[in-house]
PDB file of C-alpha atoms in Angstrom:
ATOM      1  CA  UNK P 171    -106.637 260.360-101.981  1.00  0.00           C
ATOM      2  CA  UNK P 172    -105.335 263.822-102.963  1.00  0.00           C
ATOM      3  CA  UNK P 173    -101.766 262.935-101.948  1.00  0.00           C
ATOM      4  CA  UNK P 174    -100.389 261.955-105.406  1.00  0.00           C
ATOM      5  CA  UNK P 175    -101.278 265.417-106.730  1.00  0.00           C
ATOM      6  CA  UNK P 176     -99.504 267.308-103.952  1.00  0.00           C
ATOM      7  CA  UNK P 177     -95.998 267.007-105.478  1.00  0.00           C
ATOM      8  CA  UNK P 178     -97.390 268.456-108.716  1.00  0.00           C
ATOM      9  CA  UNK P 179     -98.944 271.421-106.886  1.00  0.00           C
ATOM     10  CA  UNK P 180     -95.762 272.043-104.881  1.00  0.00           C
ATOM     11  CA  UNK P 181     -93.653 271.734-108.059  1.00  0.00           C
ATOM     12  CA  UNK P 182     -95.768 274.358-109.823  1.00  0.00           C
ATOM     13  CA  UNK P 183     -95.490 276.714-106.840  1.00  0.00           C
ATOM     14  CA  UNK P 184     -91.727 276.214-106.755  1.00  0.00           C
ATOM     15  CA  UNK P 185     -91.495 276.878-110.507  1.00  0.00           C
ATOM     16  CA  UNK P 186     -93.331 280.195-110.072  1.00  0.00           C
ATOM     17  CA  UNK P 187     -91.235 281.247-107.058  1.00  0.00           C
ATOM     18  CA  UNK P 188     -87.907 280.340-108.680  1.00  0.00           C
ATOM     19  CA  UNK P 189     -88.853 282.140-111.903  1.00  0.00           C
ATOM     20  CA  UNK P 190     -89.796 285.253-109.928  1.00  0.00           C
ATOM     21  CA  UNK P 191     -86.594 285.071-107.901  1.00  0.00           C
ATOM     22  CA  UNK P 192     -84.417 284.744-110.997  1.00  0.00           C
ATOM     23  CA  UNK P 193     -86.227 287.591-112.748  1.00  0.00           C
ATOM     24  CA  UNK P 194     -86.205 289.996-109.805  1.00  0.00           C
ATOM     25  CA  UNK P 195     -83.962 288.972-106.939  1.00  0.00           C
ATOM     26  CA  UNK P 196     -80.935 287.096-108.234  1.00  0.00           C
ATOM     27  CA  UNK P 197     -77.914 289.217-107.340  1.00  0.00           C
ATOM     28  CA  UNK P 198     -75.224 286.798-108.483  1.00  0.00           C
ATOM     29  CA  UNK P 199     -73.392 288.382-111.442  1.00  0.00           C
ATOM     30  CA  UNK P 200     -72.738 284.950-112.945  1.00  0.00           C
ATOM     31  CA  UNK P 201     -76.446 284.520-113.617  1.00  0.00           C
ATOM     32  CA  UNK P 202     -76.660 286.336-116.912  1.00  0.00           C
ATOM     33  CA  UNK P 203     -78.340 285.878-120.216  1.00  0.00           C
ATOM     34  CA  UNK P 204     -81.880 284.785-120.732  1.00  0.00           C
ATOM     35  CA  UNK P 205     -82.739 282.209-118.030  1.00  0.00           C
ATOM     36  CA  UNK P 206     -86.129 280.481-118.207  1.00  0.00           C
ATOM     37  CA  UNK P 207     -87.505 278.023-115.666  1.00  0.00           C
ATOM     38  CA  UNK P 208     -89.242 275.433-117.828  1.00  0.00           C
ATOM     39  CA  UNK P 209     -90.286 272.766-115.330  1.00  0.00           C
ATOM     40  CA  UNK P 210     -89.862 271.421-111.811  1.00  0.00           C
ATOM     41  CA  UNK P 211     -89.977 267.747-110.860  1.00  0.00           C
ATOM     42  CA  UNK P 212     -90.493 266.824-107.226  1.00  0.00           C
ATOM     43  CA  UNK P 213     -89.789 263.566-105.483  1.00  0.00           C
ATOM     44  CA  UNK P 214     -92.839 262.017-103.817  1.00  0.00           C
ATOM     45  CA  UNK P 215     -91.516 262.843-100.351  1.00  0.00           C
ATOM     46  CA  UNK P 216     -90.995 266.520-101.373  1.00  0.00           C
ATOM     47  CA  UNK P 217     -87.343 266.439-100.268  1.00  0.00           C
ATOM     48  CA  UNK P 218     -85.748 267.106-103.677  1.00  0.00           C
ATOM     49  CA  UNK P 219     -86.736 269.399-106.518  1.00  0.00           C
ATOM     50  CA  UNK P 220     -85.146 269.176-109.953  1.00  0.00           C
ATOM     51  CA  UNK P 221     -85.513 272.620-111.491  1.00  0.00           C
ATOM     52  CA  UNK P 222     -85.096 272.573-115.264  1.00  0.00           C
ATOM     53  CA  UNK P 223     -83.822 275.820-116.726  1.00  0.00           C
ATOM     54  CA  UNK P 224     -83.073 276.912-120.240  1.00  0.00           C
ATOM     55  CA  UNK P 225     -80.239 279.378-120.662  1.00  0.00           C
ATOM     56  CA  UNK P 226     -79.668 281.238-123.917  1.00  0.00           C
ATOM     57  CA  UNK P 227     -76.121 282.286-124.683  1.00  0.00           C
ATOM     58  CA  UNK P 228     -72.719 280.899-125.518  1.00  0.00           C
ATOM     59  CA  UNK P 229     -71.088 277.984-123.662  1.00  0.00           C
ATOM     60  CA  UNK P 230     -69.165 280.244-121.271  1.00  0.00           C
ATOM     61  CA  UNK P 231     -72.309 282.161-120.276  1.00  0.00           C
ATOM     62  CA  UNK P 232     -74.258 278.942-119.761  1.00  0.00           C
ATOM     63  CA  UNK P 233     -71.510 277.451-117.592  1.00  0.00           C
ATOM     64  CA  UNK P 234     -71.216 280.621-115.509  1.00  0.00           C
ATOM     65  CA  UNK P 235     -75.000 280.785-115.105  1.00  0.00           C
ATOM     66  CA  UNK P 236     -75.189 277.224-113.771  1.00  0.00           C
ATOM     67  CA  UNK P 237     -72.355 277.958-111.339  1.00  0.00           C
ATOM     68  CA  UNK P 238     -74.286 280.992-110.131  1.00  0.00           C
ATOM     69  CA  UNK P 239     -77.489 278.970-109.839  1.00  0.00           C
ATOM     70  CA  UNK P 240     -75.661 276.377-107.775  1.00  0.00           C
ATOM     71  CA  UNK P 241     -74.444 279.054-105.379  1.00  0.00           C
ATOM     72  CA  UNK P 242     -77.916 280.566-104.833  1.00  0.00           C
ATOM     73  CA  UNK P 243     -79.605 277.166-104.375  1.00  0.00           C
ATOM     74  CA  UNK P 244     -79.282 277.151-100.572  1.00  0.00           C
ATOM     75  CA  UNK P 245     -80.637 280.705-100.290  1.00  0.00           C
ATOM     76  CA  UNK P 246     -83.449 279.777-102.634  1.00  0.00           C
ATOM     77  CA  UNK P 247     -84.210 276.688-100.550  1.00  0.00           C
ATOM     78  CA  UNK P 248     -84.660 278.695 -97.358  1.00  0.00           C
ATOM     79  CA  UNK P 249     -86.750 281.305 -99.170  1.00  0.00           C
ATOM     80  CA  UNK P 250     -89.028 278.571-100.601  1.00  0.00           C
ATOM     81  CA  UNK P 251     -89.448 276.989 -97.161  1.00  0.00           C
ATOM     82  CA  UNK P 252     -90.645 280.292 -95.715  1.00  0.00           C
ATOM     83  CA  UNK P 253     -92.734 281.407 -98.694  1.00  0.00           C
ATOM     84  CA  UNK P 254     -94.499 278.086 -99.303  1.00  0.00           C
ATOM     85  CA  UNK P 255     -94.671 277.191 -95.577  1.00  0.00           C
ATOM     86  CA  UNK P 256     -93.210 273.760 -96.080  1.00  0.00           C
ATOM     87  CA  UNK P 257     -92.141 271.707 -93.065  1.00  0.00           C
ATOM     88  CA  UNK P 258     -89.045 270.577 -94.928  1.00  0.00           C
ATOM     89  CA  UNK P 259     -87.822 272.750 -97.757  1.00  0.00           C
ATOM     90  CA  UNK P 260     -86.706 270.650-100.730  1.00  0.00           C
ATOM     91  CA  UNK P 261     -83.109 270.541-101.901  1.00  0.00           C
ATOM     92  CA  UNK P 262     -82.855 272.433-105.172  1.00  0.00           C
ATOM     93  CA  UNK P 263     -80.991 270.809-108.076  1.00  0.00           C
ATOM     94  CA  UNK P 264     -80.676 272.873-111.243  1.00  0.00           C
ATOM     95  CA  UNK P 265     -80.654 270.875-114.481  1.00  0.00           C
ATOM     96  CA  UNK P 266     -80.208 272.055-118.056  1.00  0.00           C
ATOM     97  CA  UNK P 267     -83.360 271.813-120.139  1.00  0.00           C
ATOM     98  CA  UNK P 268     -82.349 271.064-123.692  1.00  0.00           C
ATOM     99  CA  UNK P 269     -85.889 270.940-125.054  1.00  0.00           C
ATOM    100  CA  UNK P 270     -85.815 274.476-126.474  1.00  0.00           C
ATOM    101  CA  UNK P 271     -82.459 273.887-128.189  1.00  0.00           C
ATOM    102  CA  UNK P 272     -83.705 270.490-129.379  1.00  0.00           C
ATOM    103  CA  UNK P 273     -86.890 272.038-130.786  1.00  0.00           C
ATOM    104  CA  UNK P 274     -84.818 274.719-132.516  1.00  0.00           C
ATOM    105  CA  UNK P 275     -82.612 272.051-134.097  1.00  0.00           C
ATOM    106  CA  UNK P 276     -85.671 270.114-135.313  1.00  0.00           C
ATOM    107  CA  UNK P 277     -87.115 273.306-136.795  1.00  0.00           C
ATOM    108  CA  UNK P 278     -83.804 273.992-138.558  1.00  0.00           C
ATOM    109  CA  UNK P 279     -83.728 270.470-140.012  1.00  0.00           C
ATOM    110  CA  UNK P 280     -87.328 270.753-141.214  1.00  0.00           C
ATOM    111  CA  UNK P 281     -86.540 274.060-142.907  1.00  0.00           C
ATOM    112  CA  UNK P 282     -83.552 272.449-144.633  1.00  0.00           C
ATOM    113  CA  UNK P 283     -85.733 269.569-145.838  1.00  0.00           C
ATOM    114  CA  UNK P 284     -88.272 272.049-147.226  1.00  0.00           C
ATOM    115  CA  UNK P 285     -85.503 273.955-149.021  1.00  0.00           C
ATOM    116  CA  UNK P 286     -84.031 270.760-150.478  1.00  0.00           C
ATOM    117  CA  UNK P 287     -87.460 269.557-151.575  1.00  0.00           C
ATOM    118  CA  UNK P 288     -88.190 272.883-153.270  1.00  0.00           C
ATOM    119  CA  UNK P 289     -84.812 272.744-155.046  1.00  0.00           C
ATOM    120  CA  UNK P 290     -85.502 269.214-156.317  1.00  0.00           C
ATOM    121  CA  UNK P 291     -88.977 270.253-157.490  1.00  0.00           C
ATOM    122  CA  UNK P 292     -87.533 273.275-159.306  1.00  0.00           C
ATOM    123  CA  UNK P 293     -84.932 271.061-161.020  1.00  0.00           C
ATOM    124  CA  UNK P 294     -87.656 268.630-162.083  1.00  0.00           C
ATOM    125  CA  UNK P 295     -89.744 271.448-163.575  1.00  0.00           C
ATOM    126  CA  UNK P 296     -86.701 272.854-165.373  1.00  0.00           C
ATOM    127  CA  UNK P 297     -85.862 269.412-166.778  1.00  0.00           C
ATOM    128  CA  UNK P 298     -89.454 268.945-167.953  1.00  0.00           C
ATOM    129  CA  UNK P 299     -89.404 272.343-169.652  1.00  0.00           C
ATOM    130  CA  UNK P 300     -86.059 271.522-171.325  1.00  0.00           C
ATOM    131  CA  UNK P 301     -87.397 268.164-172.523  1.00  0.00           C
ATOM    132  CA  UNK P 302     -90.525 269.789-173.905  1.00  0.00           C
ATOM    133  CA  UNK P 303     -88.447 272.428-175.684  1.00  0.00           C
ATOM    134  CA  UNK P 304     -86.112 269.756-177.095  1.00  0.00           C
ATOM    135  CA  UNK P 305     -88.982 267.633-178.393  1.00  0.00           C
ATOM    136  CA  UNK P 306     -90.694 270.563-180.101  1.00  0.00           C
ATOM    137  CA  UNK P 307     -87.424 271.570-181.875  1.00  0.00           C
ATOM    138  CA  UNK P 308     -86.875 268.019-183.128  1.00  0.00           C
ATOM    139  CA  UNK P 309     -90.453 267.739-184.293  1.00  0.00           C
ATOM    140  CA  UNK P 310     -90.242 270.990-186.242  1.00  0.00           C
ATOM    141  CA  UNK P 311     -87.102 270.033-188.210  1.00  0.00           C
ATOM    142  CA  UNK P 312     -87.741 266.414-189.151  1.00  0.00           C
ATOM    143  CA  UNK P 313     -90.055 264.503-191.421  1.00  0.00           C
ATOM    144  CA  UNK P 314     -92.916 262.965-189.491  1.00  0.00           C
ATOM    145  CA  UNK P 315     -93.298 260.039-191.880  1.00  0.00           C
ATOM    146  CA  UNK P 316     -93.114 256.402-190.891  1.00  0.00           C
ATOM    147  CA  UNK P 317     -89.824 255.047-189.597  1.00  0.00           C
ATOM    148  CA  UNK P 318     -87.263 253.694-192.035  1.00  0.00           C
ATOM    149  CA  UNK P 319     -88.002 250.101-191.159  1.00  0.00           C
ATOM    150  CA  UNK P 320     -91.623 250.532-192.144  1.00  0.00           C
ATOM    151  CA  UNK P 321     -90.781 252.380-195.384  1.00  0.00           C
ATOM    152  CA  UNK P 322     -88.591 249.499-196.651  1.00  0.00           C
ATOM    153  CA  UNK P 323     -91.443 247.024-196.327  1.00  0.00           C
ATOM    154  CA  UNK P 324     -93.938 249.064-198.301  1.00  0.00           C
TER     155      UNK P 324
END
């Protein structure tokens, strides 16, 4: 019953081939910036492949890159059919992978929390030092006898 694993094997082969193609053979000038193939999901019948890519750059570069990827999809499909010797080459659908940007945002938020926590801790230490300094000044200048209420009763 090795059939359920076949889409995973084909997906991994497609991921490697697409990454190699984008690194070496993509001639479309719209494909620019740092493009990384992060994952490929195949349908069980191997007719469709969702290729997840991460593109670094500004919005205009990302949009242009996805337009370029869309235009090379048919060429890539025929190349994959020949290279992987598939009876039916899968249709290629490029999708944006936001996981890297999402991870970067989480890392930024964690760094901000650490900075805020350190600032609060520093303020607490400063307040404790000020309180200690204030108490020692008051103790040095005043009589340490019993309170007035106790002195009246004696």
